[in-house]
């Protein structure tokens, strides 16, 4: 699986958009980009995933560059409850399941 | 739906003891997996299963056994606990096919300490 690079930490003011970058320059053609988050040692929570098109759901938007070497997760109106570690993962569906390789992620702190 | 449940929440073992961490899901997911998370680290895959009767090794399988006799349950067995297995263990499940296959659901974790 391709490796990802994320900044270790970011701050964001409540109500503002949080833009979390991720580099995945060695991504393969069949690998998806996933984002998960982990709030205070709870189990990770799925946010969104995509292959090459931009994606949006009720939680966030995922912007993937045309060459697929990087992506950005956007939380449009961050709240204090969005404070968490955010993981960017690339993985393919092989053998009936996708094995996720978690790095150390980005610690997002949302402040008043 | 209860989602993914794990028992126990906390466990303390002595070196050499064995135990089973339980994981169950009620979403009829084919794919289930076990991860461990050490302090300040990301999760690492221990074992996974793509369906009842089928299991395979992940990144860090040594010292752990799994079996999958039903779709719902995926227990993780520690054969002879070692201090290096002190960690938080997470179970996860997901569909293997269809439009929802990318989303894995994680349990709340089991915090294990081996003395």
XYZ file of C-alpha atoms in Angstrom:
227
model
C 0.000 0.000 0.000
C 1.127 3.537 -0.701
C 2.451 5.627 2.136
C 0.936 8.951 3.164
C 2.445 12.102 4.679
C 0.439 14.417 6.924
C 1.394 17.362 9.130
C 1.544 16.267 12.780
C -0.744 19.009 14.040
C -3.036 21.828 12.964
C -5.179 24.420 14.701
C -8.498 25.804 13.527
C -10.900 28.396 14.894
C -14.405 27.179 15.619
C -16.770 27.947 12.761
C -14.015 28.188 10.208
C -13.170 25.599 7.572
C -10.491 23.090 8.490
C -8.378 21.998 5.537
C -6.261 18.934 6.255
C -3.651 18.064 3.608
C -2.258 14.666 2.715
C 0.473 13.645 0.310
C 0.358 10.214 -1.308
C 2.744 10.536 -4.231
C 3.174 6.751 -4.723
C -0.526 5.939 -4.901
C -1.458 3.211 -7.388
C -4.273 3.386 -9.907
C -6.552 1.037 -7.959
C -5.972 2.597 -4.527
C -8.591 4.717 -2.841
C -7.971 7.611 -0.467
C -9.698 7.183 2.900
C -10.058 9.544 5.817
C -10.786 8.406 9.340
C -10.656 10.254 12.618
C -10.101 9.187 16.195
C -11.516 11.218 19.019
C -9.704 10.822 22.311
C -8.753 7.115 22.133
C -12.173 6.000 20.917
C -12.398 3.648 17.938
C -11.623 5.352 14.624
C -14.578 6.792 12.744
C -14.912 6.689 8.978
C -15.295 10.098 7.343
C -15.082 9.767 3.580
C -13.236 8.053 0.751
C -12.657 8.585 -2.967
C -10.786 7.313 -5.992
C -10.224 10.300 -8.285
C -13.327 12.462 -8.206
C -14.029 14.925 -5.449
C -16.487 13.595 -2.889
C -18.817 15.220 -0.383
C -20.977 13.817 2.373
C -22.671 15.158 5.476
C -19.394 15.264 7.403
C -16.788 16.556 4.974
C -15.498 17.088 1.455
C -12.562 15.315 -0.126
C -10.589 17.059 -2.831
C -8.164 14.864 -4.796
C -5.696 16.454 -7.191
C -5.852 15.468 -10.830
C -2.585 13.507 -10.609
C -3.901 11.859 -7.398
C -0.643 12.547 -5.579
C -2.291 14.584 -2.857
C -5.657 15.292 -1.313
C -7.346 17.639 1.139
C -10.048 16.876 3.644
C -12.293 19.842 4.291
C -14.468 20.209 7.380
C -16.577 23.199 6.280
C -17.531 24.565 9.699
C -15.314 23.063 12.365
C -16.680 22.682 15.892
C -14.978 21.813 19.171
C -16.249 18.245 18.716
C -14.097 17.930 15.585
C -10.944 17.997 17.713
C -9.378 14.624 16.913
C -6.538 12.829 15.160
C -7.272 12.608 11.431
C -5.797 9.765 9.414
C -5.323 9.789 5.661
C -4.972 6.249 4.304
C -4.597 4.801 0.832
C -5.729 1.257 0.243
C -7.154 -1.015 -2.392
C -9.869 -3.599 -2.107
C -8.018 -6.897 -2.311
C -9.205 -10.349 -1.449
C -12.593 -9.210 -0.223
C -11.553 -6.505 2.176
C -9.405 -3.400 2.476
C -6.559 -3.546 4.944
C -5.988 -0.111 6.366
C -2.480 1.067 7.233
C -2.682 3.878 9.759
C 0.134 6.378 10.152
C 0.324 8.853 13.024
C -2.167 11.272 11.441
C -2.788 14.968 12.039
C -3.905 16.179 15.459
C -6.525 18.830 14.730
C -7.325 21.175 17.570
C -10.417 23.325 17.154
C -10.425 26.326 19.458
C -12.842 29.099 20.352
C -28.160 -1.963 15.630
C -25.488 -2.230 18.327
C -22.756 -1.958 15.674
C -19.399 -3.447 16.696
C -19.143 -4.517 20.323
C -16.019 -5.575 22.191
C -15.559 -7.226 25.554
C -13.982 -6.725 27.973
C -13.321 -2.965 28.030
C -10.307 -3.362 30.310
C -8.134 -6.358 31.179
C -4.981 -6.917 33.208
C -3.022 -10.118 32.650
C 0.144 -11.598 34.018
C 2.912 -12.670 31.692
C 2.184 -16.113 30.296
C -1.561 -16.037 30.807
C -3.892 -16.573 27.891
C -7.177 -14.875 27.144
C -9.705 -14.174 24.409
C -10.876 -10.742 23.349
C -14.408 -10.855 22.038
C -15.741 -8.955 19.027
C -19.240 -9.105 17.586
C -21.116 -7.168 14.914
C -24.797 -7.187 13.982
C -24.552 -5.557 10.544
C -24.033 -8.779 8.563
C -20.609 -7.579 7.441
C -18.414 -10.080 5.660
C -15.105 -8.426 6.526
C -13.787 -8.244 10.077
C -10.381 -7.314 11.416
C -8.324 -6.741 14.542
C -5.929 -3.839 15.116
C -3.691 -2.855 17.972
C -2.736 0.698 18.895
C 0.299 1.445 21.021
C 0.691 4.846 22.740
C 1.273 7.687 20.271
C 1.067 5.338 17.300
C -1.372 4.558 14.548
C -3.310 1.306 14.391
C -1.609 -1.830 13.104
C -3.462 -4.756 11.556
C -3.158 -8.081 13.418
C -5.516 -10.485 11.626
C -8.485 -10.185 9.328
C -11.284 -12.316 7.896
C -13.236 -11.994 4.655
C -15.969 -14.376 5.771
C -16.840 -17.272 8.040
C -14.124 -19.895 7.950
C -11.565 -17.620 6.262
C -8.843 -15.763 8.145
C -5.475 -14.295 7.235
C -2.555 -12.514 8.847
C -2.014 -8.802 8.935
C 1.075 -6.783 9.748
C 1.686 -7.983 13.330
C 0.165 -11.476 13.781
C 2.742 -13.106 16.078
C 1.355 -14.156 19.446
C -2.276 -13.979 18.343
C -4.760 -16.482 16.939
C -8.157 -15.914 15.369
C -11.038 -17.974 14.057
C -14.308 -17.066 12.369
C -16.995 -19.679 12.832
C -19.909 -17.260 12.316
C -20.429 -14.045 10.378
C -21.106 -12.143 13.606
C -18.145 -13.090 15.803
C -14.388 -12.721 15.427
C -12.531 -13.500 18.674
C -8.831 -12.730 19.146
C -6.827 -15.106 21.310
C -3.619 -14.231 23.090
C -1.770 -17.500 23.513
C 0.805 -16.537 26.146
C 0.614 -12.867 27.064
C 3.794 -10.770 27.049
C 4.359 -7.178 28.238
C 4.912 -6.191 24.583
C 1.240 -6.978 23.984
C 0.145 -4.186 26.296
C -1.960 -2.089 23.953
C -5.444 -1.009 22.980
C -7.148 -3.499 20.683
C -9.779 -2.465 18.167
C -12.070 -4.684 16.162
C -13.579 -3.464 12.892
C -16.054 -4.710 10.308
C -17.275 -3.729 6.858
C -19.006 -4.953 3.744
C -16.745 -6.617 1.197
C -18.667 -5.559 -1.884
C -21.253 -3.065 -2.994
C -21.468 0.679 -2.593
C -20.724 0.633 1.151
C -17.595 -1.506 1.108
C -15.167 1.328 1.863
C -16.528 2.202 5.294
C -15.143 0.249 8.244
C -16.921 0.398 11.589
C -14.725 0.202 14.668
C -15.571 -1.019 18.141
C -14.800 0.964 21.320
C -11.622 -0.978 22.058
C -10.211 -3.245 24.760
C -7.443 -1.789 26.901
C -5.045 -4.601 27.807
C -2.177 -4.416 30.271
C 0.257 -7.306 30.645
C 2.369 -7.239 33.796
